[in-house]
Coordinates of N, CA and C and ligand atoms in Angstrom, one line a residue:
X1 N 48.1 62.2 -14.1 CA 47.5 60.9 -13.7 C 46.6 61.0 -12.5
X2 N 47.1 61.8 -11.5 CA 46.3 62.0 -10.3 C 45.0 62.8 -10.6
X3 N 45.2 63.7 -11.5 CA 44.0 64.5 -11.9 C 42.9 63.7 -12.6
X4 N 43.4 62.8 -13.4 CA 42.4 61.9 -14.1 C 41.6 61.1 -13.1
X5 N 42.4 60.6 -12.1 CA 41.7 59.8 -11.1 C 40.6 60.6 -10.4
X6 N 41.0 61.8 -10.1 CA 40.0 62.7 -9.4 C 38.7 63.0 -10.2
X7 N 39.0 63.1 -11.6 CA 37.8 63.3 -12.4 C 37.0 62.0 -12.5
X8 N 37.7 60.9 -12.6 CA 36.9 59.6 -12.7 C 36.1 59.3 -11.5
X9 N 36.7 59.6 -10.3 CA 36.0 59.2 -9.1 C 34.6 59.8 -8.9
X10 N 34.5 61.2 -9.1 CA 33.1 61.7 -9.0 C 32.2 61.1 -10.1
X11 N 32.7 60.9 -11.3 CA 31.9 60.3 -12.3 C 31.4 58.9 -11.9
X12 N 32.3 58.1 -11.3 CA 32.0 56.8 -10.8 C 30.9 56.9 -9.7
X13 N 31.1 57.8 -8.7 CA 30.2 58.0 -7.6 C 28.8 58.4 -8.2
X14 N 28.8 59.2 -9.2 CA 27.6 59.7 -9.8 C 26.8 58.5 -10.4
X15 N 27.6 57.7 -11.1 CA 27.0 56.5 -11.8 C 26.4 55.6 -10.8
X16 N 27.1 55.3 -9.7 CA 26.6 54.5 -8.6 C 25.3 55.1 -8.0
X17 N 25.3 56.4 -7.8 CA 24.2 57.1 -7.2 C 23.0 56.9 -8.1
X18 N 23.2 57.1 -9.4 CA 22.1 57.0 -10.4 C 21.5 55.5 -10.4
X19 N 22.5 54.6 -10.3 CA 22.0 53.2 -10.4 C 21.2 52.9 -9.1
X20 N 21.7 53.3 -8.0 CA 21.0 53.0 -6.7 C 19.6 53.7 -6.8
X21 N 19.6 55.0 -7.2 CA 18.3 55.7 -7.2 C 17.4 55.0 -8.2
X22 N 18.0 54.5 -9.3 CA 17.1 53.8 -10.3 C 16.5 52.6 -9.7
X23 N 17.2 51.8 -9.0 CA 16.7 50.6 -8.3 C 15.6 51.0 -7.3
X24 N 16.0 52.0 -6.6 CA 15.1 52.5 -5.5 C 13.8 52.9 -6.1
X25 N 13.9 53.6 -7.2 CA 12.7 54.2 -7.8 C 11.8 53.0 -8.3
X26 N 12.5 52.0 -8.9 CA 11.7 50.8 -9.4 C 10.9 50.2 -8.2
X27 N 11.6 50.0 -7.1 CA 11.0 49.4 -6.0 C 9.8 50.2 -5.5
X28 N 10.0 51.5 -5.5 CA 9.0 52.4 -5.0 C 7.7 52.5 -5.8
X29 N 7.9 52.4 -7.1 CA 6.7 52.7 -8.0 C 6.0 51.5 -8.6
X30 N 6.7 50.3 -8.6 CA 6.1 49.2 -9.3 C 5.1 48.5 -8.4
X31 N 3.9 48.1 -8.9 CA 3.0 47.3 -8.1 C 3.6 45.9 -7.7
X32 N 3.2 45.4 -6.6 CA 3.7 44.1 -6.1 C 2.5 43.2 -6.0
X33 N 2.6 42.1 -6.7 CA 1.5 41.1 -6.6 C 1.8 40.0 -5.6
X34 N 0.8 39.8 -4.7 CA 1.0 38.8 -3.7 C -0.4 38.2 -3.4
X35 N -0.4 36.9 -3.1 CA -1.7 36.3 -2.6 C -1.4 35.1 -1.7
X36 N -2.4 34.8 -1.0 CA -2.4 33.5 -0.2 C -3.5 32.6 -0.7
X37 N -3.2 31.3 -0.6 CA -4.2 30.3 -1.0 C -4.6 29.4 0.2
X38 N -5.8 29.1 0.2 CA -6.3 28.3 1.4 C -5.8 26.8 1.3
X39 N -5.5 26.4 0.1 CA -5.1 25.0 0.0 C -3.9 24.9 -0.9
X40 N -2.9 24.0 -0.6 CA -1.9 23.7 -1.6 C -2.1 22.3 -2.2
X41 N -2.9 21.5 -1.4 CA -3.1 20.1 -1.8 C -4.4 19.6 -1.2
X42 N -5.3 19.0 -2.0 CA -6.5 18.6 -1.4 C -7.2 17.6 -2.4
X43 N -8.0 16.7 -1.8 CA -8.7 15.7 -2.6 C -9.9 16.3 -3.3
X44 N -10.1 16.1 -4.6 CA -11.2 16.7 -5.3 C -12.5 16.0 -4.8
X45 N -13.7 16.7 -5.0 CA -13.8 18.1 -5.4 C -13.6 19.0 -4.1
X46 N -13.0 20.2 -4.3 CA -12.8 21.1 -3.2 C -12.8 22.5 -3.7
X47 N -13.1 23.5 -2.8 CA -13.0 24.9 -3.1 C -11.8 25.5 -2.5
X48 N -11.0 26.2 -3.3 CA -9.8 26.9 -2.8 C -10.2 28.4 -2.8
X49 N -9.7 29.0 -1.7 CA -9.9 30.5 -1.6 C -8.6 31.2 -1.8
X50 N -8.6 32.3 -2.5 CA -7.4 33.1 -2.8 C -7.6 34.5 -2.4
X51 N -6.6 35.1 -1.7 CA -6.7 36.4 -1.2 C -5.5 37.2 -1.6
X52 N -5.7 38.2 -2.4 CA -4.6 39.1 -2.9 C -4.6 40.5 -2.3
X53 N -5.3 40.6 -1.1 CA -5.3 41.9 -0.5 C -3.9 42.3 0.0
X54 N -3.0 41.4 0.1 CA -1.6 41.7 0.5 C -0.9 42.5 -0.7
X55 N -1.4 42.4 -1.9 CA -0.7 43.1 -3.0 C -0.8 44.6 -2.7
X56 N 0.2 45.3 -3.2 CA 0.2 46.7 -2.9 C 0.9 47.5 -4.1
X57 N 0.6 48.8 -4.1 CA 1.1 49.6 -5.1 C 1.5 51.0 -4.5
X58 N 2.8 51.2 -4.5 CA 3.3 52.4 -3.8 C 2.8 53.7 -4.4
X59 N 2.6 53.7 -5.7 CA 2.0 55.0 -6.3 C 0.7 54.6 -7.0
X60 N -0.4 55.2 -6.6 CA -1.6 54.9 -7.3 C -2.3 53.7 -6.7
X61 N -3.3 53.3 -7.4 CA -4.2 52.2 -6.9 C -4.0 51.0 -7.8
X62 N -4.3 49.8 -7.2 CA -4.5 48.6 -8.0 C -5.9 48.7 -8.5
X63 N -6.1 48.7 -9.8 CA -7.4 48.8 -10.4 C -8.1 47.5 -10.7
X64 N -7.2 46.5 -11.0 CA -7.9 45.2 -11.2 C -7.0 44.0 -10.8
X65 N -7.6 42.9 -10.5 CA -7.0 41.6 -10.2 C -7.5 40.6 -11.1
X66 N -6.7 39.9 -11.9 CA -7.1 38.9 -12.8 C -6.5 37.6 -12.4
X67 N -7.3 36.5 -12.3 CA -6.9 35.2 -11.9 C -7.1 34.2 -13.0
X68 N -6.1 33.3 -13.2 CA -6.3 32.1 -14.0 C -6.0 30.9 -13.0
X69 N -6.8 29.9 -13.1 CA -6.7 28.8 -12.1 C -6.0 27.5 -12.6
X70 N -5.6 27.6 -13.9 CA -4.9 26.4 -14.4 C -5.7 25.3 -15.0
X71 N -7.0 25.4 -14.8 CA -7.9 24.4 -15.3 C -8.9 25.0 -16.3
X72 N -8.6 26.2 -16.8 CA -9.5 26.9 -17.7 C -10.3 27.9 -17.1
X73 N -10.4 27.9 -15.7 CA -11.2 28.8 -15.0 C -10.5 30.2 -14.8
X74 N -11.3 31.3 -14.8 CA -10.7 32.6 -14.5 C -11.6 33.3 -13.6
X75 N -11.1 34.4 -13.0 CA -12.0 35.2 -12.1 C -11.3 36.6 -12.0
X76 N -12.0 37.5 -11.3 CA -11.4 38.8 -11.0 C -11.8 39.3 -9.7
X77 N -11.0 40.2 -9.1 CA -11.3 40.7 -7.7 C -10.2 40.3 -6.8
X78 N -10.1 41.0 -5.7 CA -9.0 40.8 -4.7 C -9.1 39.5 -4.0
X79 N -10.4 39.0 -3.7 CA -10.6 37.8 -3.0 C -11.5 36.9 -3.8
X80 N -11.1 35.7 -4.2 CA -11.9 34.8 -5.0 C -11.9 33.4 -4.5
X81 N -12.9 32.6 -4.9 CA -13.0 31.2 -4.7 C -12.9 30.4 -6.0
X82 N -12.4 29.2 -6.0 CA -12.5 28.4 -7.2 C -12.7 26.9 -6.8
X83 N -13.5 26.2 -7.5 CA -13.8 24.8 -7.3 C -12.9 24.0 -8.2
X84 N -12.1 23.1 -7.7 CA -11.4 22.1 -8.5 C -12.1 20.8 -8.5
X85 N -12.5 20.3 -9.7 CA -13.3 19.1 -9.9 C -12.5 18.0 -10.5
X86 N -11.4 18.2 -11.1 CA -10.6 17.2 -11.7 C -9.2 17.1 -11.1
X87 N -8.7 15.9 -10.9 CA -7.4 15.8 -10.2 C -6.3 16.3 -11.2
X88 N -5.2 16.8 -10.7 CA -4.1 17.3 -11.5 C -3.3 18.4 -10.7
X89 N -2.2 18.8 -11.3 CA -1.4 19.9 -10.7 C -1.7 21.2 -11.5
X90 N -2.2 22.2 -10.8 CA -2.6 23.4 -11.5 C -1.8 24.6 -11.1
X91 N -1.5 25.5 -12.1 CA -0.8 26.7 -11.8 C -1.8 27.9 -11.7
X92 N -1.8 28.5 -10.5 CA -2.7 29.6 -10.3 C -1.9 30.9 -10.5
X93 N -2.4 31.8 -11.4 CA -1.6 33.0 -11.8 C -2.5 34.2 -11.4
X94 N -1.9 35.1 -10.7 CA -2.5 36.4 -10.4 C -1.8 37.5 -11.1
X95 N -2.5 38.4 -11.8 CA -2.0 39.6 -12.5 C -2.7 40.8 -12.0
X96 N -2.0 41.7 -11.4 CA -2.6 43.0 -11.0 C -2.3 44.1 -11.9
X97 N -3.2 45.1 -12.1 CA -3.0 46.2 -12.9 C -3.2 47.5 -12.1
X98 N -2.3 48.5 -12.3 CA -2.5 49.7 -11.6 C -3.0 50.8 -12.5
X99 N -3.3 52.0 -11.9 CA -4.0 53.0 -12.7 C -3.1 53.5 -13.8
X100 N -1.8 53.3 -13.8 CA -0.8 53.7 -14.8 C -0.6 52.7 -15.9
X101 N -1.3 51.6 -15.8 CA -1.1 50.5 -16.7 C 0.0 49.6 -16.4
X102 N 0.6 49.7 -15.3 CA 1.7 48.8 -14.9 C 1.1 47.5 -14.4
X103 N 1.8 46.4 -14.6 CA 1.2 45.1 -14.2 C 2.3 44.4 -13.3
X104 N 1.8 43.5 -12.5 CA 2.7 42.6 -11.8 C 2.0 41.2 -11.7
X105 N 2.8 40.2 -11.8 CA 2.3 38.8 -11.8 C 3.0 37.9 -10.7
X106 N 2.2 37.1 -10.1 CA 2.8 36.0 -9.3 C 2.0 34.8 -9.4
X107 N 2.6 33.7 -9.0 CA 1.9 32.4 -9.2 C 2.2 31.4 -8.2
X108 N 1.4 30.3 -8.1 CA 1.6 29.2 -7.2 C 1.0 28.0 -7.8
X109 N 1.3 26.8 -7.2 CA 0.8 25.6 -7.7 C -0.2 24.9 -6.7
X110 N -1.2 24.3 -7.2 CA -2.2 23.6 -6.4 C -2.3 22.2 -6.9
X111 N -2.2 21.2 -5.9 CA -2.4 19.8 -6.4 C -3.7 19.3 -6.0
X112 N -4.5 19.0 -7.0 CA -5.9 18.4 -6.7 C -5.7 16.9 -6.8
X113 N -6.0 16.2 -5.7 CA -5.7 14.8 -5.6 C -6.8 13.9 -6.1
X114 N -6.5 12.8 -6.7 CA -7.4 11.8 -7.1 C -8.0 11.0 -5.9
X115 N -9.3 10.9 -5.7 CA -9.9 10.1 -4.6 C -9.6 8.6 -5.0
X116 N -9.0 7.9 -4.0 CA -8.6 6.5 -4.2 C -9.9 5.7 -4.3
X117 N -9.8 4.5 -5.0 CA -11.0 3.6 -5.1 C -11.1 2.9 -3.8
X118 N -12.3 2.3 -3.6 CA -12.6 1.4 -2.5 C -12.7 0.0 -3.0
X119 N -12.0 -1.0 -2.3 CA -12.1 -2.4 -2.8 C -13.0 -3.2 -1.9
X120 N -13.9 -3.9 -2.5 CA -14.7 -4.8 -1.7 C -15.1 -6.0 -2.6
X121 N -15.3 -7.2 -1.9 CA -15.7 -8.3 -2.7 C -16.5 -9.3 -1.9
X122 N -17.2 -10.1 -2.6 CA -18.0 -11.2 -2.0 C -17.6 -12.5 -2.7
X123 N -17.9 -13.6 -2.0 CA -17.7 -14.9 -2.7 C -18.8 -15.9 -2.4
X124 N -19.1 -16.7 -3.3 CA -20.2 -17.7 -3.2 C -19.8 -19.0 -4.0
X125 N -20.3 -20.2 -3.7 CA -21.3 -20.4 -2.6 C -20.5 -20.5 -1.3
X126 N -21.2 -20.2 -0.3 CA -20.6 -20.4 1.0 C -21.7 -20.7 2.0
X127 N -21.3 -21.4 3.1 CA -22.3 -21.7 4.1 C -21.7 -21.2 5.4
X128 N -22.5 -21.3 6.5 CA -22.1 -20.8 7.7 C -22.0 -21.9 8.8
X129 N -20.9 -21.9 9.5 CA -20.7 -22.8 10.6 C -20.3 -22.0 11.8
X130 N -21.1 -22.1 12.8 CA -20.9 -21.3 14.0 C -20.5 -19.9 13.7
X131 N -21.4 -19.3 12.9 CA -21.4 -17.9 12.6 C -20.2 -17.5 11.7
X132 N -19.5 -18.5 11.2 CA -18.3 -18.2 10.4 C -18.6 -18.8 8.9
X133 N -18.4 -17.9 7.9 CA -18.5 -18.4 6.5 C -17.5 -19.4 6.2
X134 N -17.9 -20.4 5.5 CA -16.9 -21.4 5.1 C -17.3 -21.8 3.6
X135 N -16.2 -22.2 2.9 CA -16.4 -22.8 1.6 C -15.8 -24.2 1.5
X136 N -16.1 -24.9 0.5 CA -15.6 -26.3 0.5 C -14.5 -26.5 -0.5
X137 N -13.5 -27.3 -0.1 CA -12.4 -27.6 -1.0 C -13.0 -28.4 -2.2
X138 N -12.3 -28.2 -3.3 CA -12.6 -28.8 -4.6 C -14.0 -28.4 -5.1
X139 N -14.4 -27.2 -4.7 CA -15.6 -26.6 -5.2 C -15.3 -25.3 -5.9
X140 N -16.0 -25.0 -7.0 CA -15.6 -23.8 -7.7 C -16.3 -22.6 -7.0
X141 N -15.5 -21.7 -6.5 CA -15.9 -20.5 -5.8 C -15.9 -19.3 -6.7
X142 N -17.0 -18.5 -6.7 CA -17.0 -17.3 -7.5 C -16.7 -16.1 -6.6
X143 N -15.7 -15.3 -7.0 CA -15.3 -14.1 -6.3 C -15.7 -12.9 -7.2
X144 N -16.4 -12.0 -6.5 CA -17.0 -10.9 -7.3 C -16.6 -9.6 -6.6
X145 N -15.9 -8.7 -7.4 CA -15.5 -7.4 -6.9 C -16.4 -6.3 -7.3
X146 N -17.7 -6.6 -7.6 CA -18.6 -5.6 -8.1 C -18.9 -4.5 -7.1
X147 N -18.7 -4.7 -5.8 CA -19.1 -3.7 -4.8 C -17.9 -2.7 -4.7
X148 N -16.8 -2.9 -5.4 CA -15.8 -1.9 -5.4 C -16.2 -0.7 -6.1
X149 N -15.7 0.5 -5.8 CA -16.2 1.7 -6.5 C -15.1 2.8 -6.5
X150 N -15.3 3.8 -7.3 CA -14.4 4.9 -7.4 C -15.2 6.1 -7.8
X151 N -14.6 7.3 -7.6 CA -15.3 8.5 -8.0 C -15.5 8.6 -9.5
X152 N -14.5 7.9 -10.2 CA -14.7 7.8 -11.7 C -14.9 6.4 -12.1
X153 N -13.8 5.6 -12.2 CA -13.9 4.3 -12.7 C -12.8 3.3 -12.2
X154 N -13.3 2.1 -11.8 CA -12.3 1.1 -11.5 C -12.0 0.4 -12.8
X155 N -10.7 0.4 -13.1 CA -10.3 -0.2 -14.4 C -9.6 -1.6 -14.3
X156 N -9.2 -2.0 -13.1 CA -8.7 -3.3 -13.1 C -8.9 -3.9 -11.7
X157 N -9.0 -5.3 -11.7 CA -9.2 -6.1 -10.5 C -8.2 -7.2 -10.5
X158 N -7.3 -7.2 -9.5 CA -6.3 -8.3 -9.5 C -6.5 -9.1 -8.2
X159 N -6.5 -10.4 -8.4 CA -6.8 -11.3 -7.2 C -5.6 -12.1 -6.9
X160 N -5.5 -12.3 -5.6 CA -4.5 -13.3 -5.1 C -5.3 -14.1 -4.1
X161 N -5.3 -15.4 -4.3 CA -6.1 -16.3 -3.5 C -5.5 -16.9 -2.2
X162 N -4.3 -16.5 -2.0 CA -3.6 -17.0 -0.8 C -3.0 -18.4 -0.9
X163 N -3.1 -19.0 -2.1 CA -2.6 -20.4 -2.3 C -1.6 -20.3 -3.5
X164 N -1.0 -19.2 -3.7 CA -0.1 -18.9 -4.9 C -0.8 -18.6 -6.2
X165 N -2.2 -18.9 -6.2 CA -2.9 -18.6 -7.5 C -3.4 -17.2 -7.6
X166 N -3.4 -16.7 -8.8 CA -3.9 -15.3 -9.0 C -4.9 -15.3 -10.2
X167 N -5.6 -14.2 -10.3 CA -6.5 -14.0 -11.4 C -6.8 -12.5 -11.7
X168 N -7.4 -12.2 -12.8 CA -7.7 -10.8 -13.2 C -9.1 -10.7 -13.7
X169 N -9.8 -9.7 -13.2 CA -11.2 -9.5 -13.7 C -12.1 -9.2 -12.5
X170 N -13.2 -8.6 -12.8 CA -14.2 -8.2 -11.8 C -14.8 -9.5 -11.1
X171 N -15.1 -10.4 -12.0 CA -15.7 -11.7 -11.5 C -14.7 -12.8 -11.9
X172 N -14.3 -13.6 -10.9 CA -13.3 -14.7 -11.2 C -13.8 -15.9 -10.5
X173 N -13.3 -17.1 -10.9 CA -13.6 -18.3 -10.3 C -12.3 -19.0 -9.8
X174 N -12.4 -19.6 -8.6 CA -11.3 -20.3 -8.1 C -11.7 -21.5 -7.3
X175 N -10.8 -22.5 -7.3 CA -11.1 -23.7 -6.5 C -9.9 -24.0 -5.6
X176 N -10.2 -24.2 -4.4 CA -9.1 -24.6 -3.4 C -9.0 -26.1 -3.3
X177 N -7.8 -26.5 -3.4 CA -7.5 -28.0 -3.4 C -7.5 -28.5 -2.0
X178 N -7.1 -27.6 -1.0 CA -6.9 -28.1 0.3 C -7.6 -27.2 1.3
X179 N -8.1 -27.8 2.4 CA -8.7 -27.0 3.5 C -7.6 -26.2 4.1
X180 N -8.1 -25.1 4.7 CA -7.2 -24.2 5.3 C -7.8 -22.8 5.4
X181 N -7.0 -21.9 6.0 CA -7.5 -20.5 6.0 C -6.6 -19.7 5.0
X182 N -7.2 -19.0 4.1 CA -6.5 -18.3 3.1 C -6.8 -16.8 3.1
X183 N -5.8 -16.0 3.0 CA -6.0 -14.6 2.9 C -6.2 -14.2 1.4
X184 N -7.4 -13.9 1.1 CA -7.7 -13.5 -0.3 C -7.5 -12.0 -0.4
X185 N -6.7 -11.5 -1.4 CA -6.4 -10.1 -1.6 C -7.0 -9.7 -2.9
X186 N -7.9 -8.7 -2.9 CA -8.3 -8.0 -4.1 C -7.7 -6.6 -4.2
X187 N -7.0 -6.4 -5.3 CA -6.4 -5.0 -5.5 C -7.1 -4.4 -6.7
X188 N -7.7 -3.2 -6.5 CA -8.4 -2.5 -7.5 C -7.6 -1.3 -7.9
X189 N -7.7 -0.9 -9.2 CA -6.9 0.3 -9.7 C -7.9 1.2 -10.4
X190 N -7.9 2.5 -10.1 CA -8.8 3.4 -10.8 C -8.2 4.0 -12.1
X191 N -8.9 4.7 -12.8 CA -8.5 5.3 -14.1 C -7.3 6.3 -13.9
X192 N -7.1 6.7 -12.7 CA -6.0 7.6 -12.5 C -4.8 6.9 -11.8
X193 N -4.8 5.6 -11.8 CA -3.7 4.9 -11.2 C -3.7 4.7 -9.7
X194 N -4.8 5.1 -9.1 CA -4.9 5.0 -7.6 C -5.3 3.5 -7.3
X195 N -4.7 2.9 -6.3 CA -5.0 1.5 -5.9 C -5.5 1.4 -4.5
X196 N -6.2 0.3 -4.3 CA -6.7 0.0 -2.9 C -6.8 -1.5 -2.8
X197 N -6.6 -2.0 -1.6 CA -6.7 -3.5 -1.4 C -7.8 -3.8 -0.4
X198 N -8.4 -5.0 -0.6 CA -9.3 -5.6 0.4 C -8.8 -7.0 0.7
X199 N -8.7 -7.3 1.9 CA -8.2 -8.7 2.3 C -9.3 -9.3 3.2
X200 N -9.7 -10.6 2.8 CA -10.6 -11.3 3.6 C -10.0 -12.7 3.8
X201 N -10.2 -13.2 5.0 CA -9.8 -14.6 5.3 C -11.0 -15.5 4.8
X202 N -10.6 -16.5 4.0 CA -11.5 -17.5 3.5 C -11.2 -18.8 4.1
X203 N -12.2 -19.4 4.8 CA -12.0 -20.7 5.4 C -12.5 -21.8 4.5
X204 N -11.7 -22.7 4.2 CA -12.0 -23.8 3.3 C -12.1 -25.1 4.1
X205 N -13.2 -25.8 4.0 CA -13.3 -27.0 4.7 C -13.4 -28.2 3.7
X206 N -13.4 -29.4 4.3 CA -13.5 -30.6 3.4 C -12.2 -31.3 3.4
X207 N -12.3 -32.6 3.2 CA -11.1 -33.5 3.3 C -10.6 -33.3 4.7
X208 N -9.3 -32.9 4.8 CA -8.8 -32.7 6.1 C -9.2 -31.3 6.6
X209 N -9.9 -31.2 7.7 CA -10.4 -29.9 8.1 C -9.3 -28.9 8.2
X210 N -9.6 -27.6 8.0 CA -8.6 -26.6 8.1 C -8.2 -26.4 9.5
X211 N -6.9 -26.2 9.7 CA -6.3 -26.1 11.1 C -6.9 -27.2 12.0
X212 N -6.9 -28.4 11.4 CA -7.6 -29.5 12.1 C -7.1 -29.8 13.5
X213 N -8.0 -29.9 14.4 CA -7.7 -30.4 15.7 C -8.4 -31.8 15.6
X214 N -7.6 -32.8 15.2 CA -8.2 -34.1 14.9 C -9.0 -34.7 16.1
X215 N -8.6 -34.4 17.3 CA -9.3 -34.9 18.4 C -10.3 -33.9 19.0
X216 N -10.4 -32.7 18.4 CA -11.2 -31.7 18.9 C -12.7 -31.8 18.5
X217 N -13.5 -31.0 19.0 CA -15.0 -31.1 18.7 C -15.3 -30.4 17.4
X218 N -14.6 -29.4 17.1 CA -15.0 -28.6 15.9 C -13.8 -28.6 14.9
X219 N -13.7 -29.8 14.2 CA -12.6 -30.0 13.3 C -12.6 -29.0 12.1
X220 N -13.6 -28.3 11.8 CA -13.6 -27.4 10.6 C -13.2 -26.0 11.0
X221 N -12.9 -25.8 12.3 CA -12.6 -24.5 12.8 C -11.4 -23.8 12.0
X222 N -11.6 -22.6 11.8 CA -10.5 -21.9 11.1 C -9.7 -21.0 12.1
X223 N -10.1 -21.0 13.3 CA -9.4 -20.1 14.3 C -8.1 -20.5 14.7
Ligands
LIG301 CA1 -9.8 11.8 -12.3
LIG302 CA1 -10.4 7.9 -8.4

């Protein structure tokens, strides 16, 4: 029994030694792919730079660096640039090849962000009183969001007129029943789901003046 144990022990030690040296050898001889990226997240369009000079090969040389950028673009070389023009999440893959035909691969993700739309609107007819635009109660006012824009497309216009009424569309009409100061909110949405709001105070006069100071000199004042 004792003898068998003695025989087994060297065999076991030998097996461990082989395993360790096997791992060690793997680590020593396989190429290691590594790179840094100048951006992990940026609004399009932007140029990202990638640097794979940290990659190394313990035996032999790295003979080529191949890149795929996740948007159909490819390149080669240890240091490359790539322009992202469409929003999305992209996987960047680097594969290196050494002189013995061994390869190594590593990857990262880059998020190319959608530029948000800009919301703007005008309204007519309106007149000016003491440098302040005013509209009249019981008059049809046209609200126009045509000055809103996006890098691609504004696909919806949602209006809130500040008096519980709402509407949808680039150009809408609304009539205020009562004088007052109303916060009109236009929310635009682009084709990628990005939203932006514009808020303007609209002063409505007529009938009972807005924020009326009945005994004051400027009964139409909205301040
Ligand atoms: Ca887009
Ligand atoms: Ca956009």
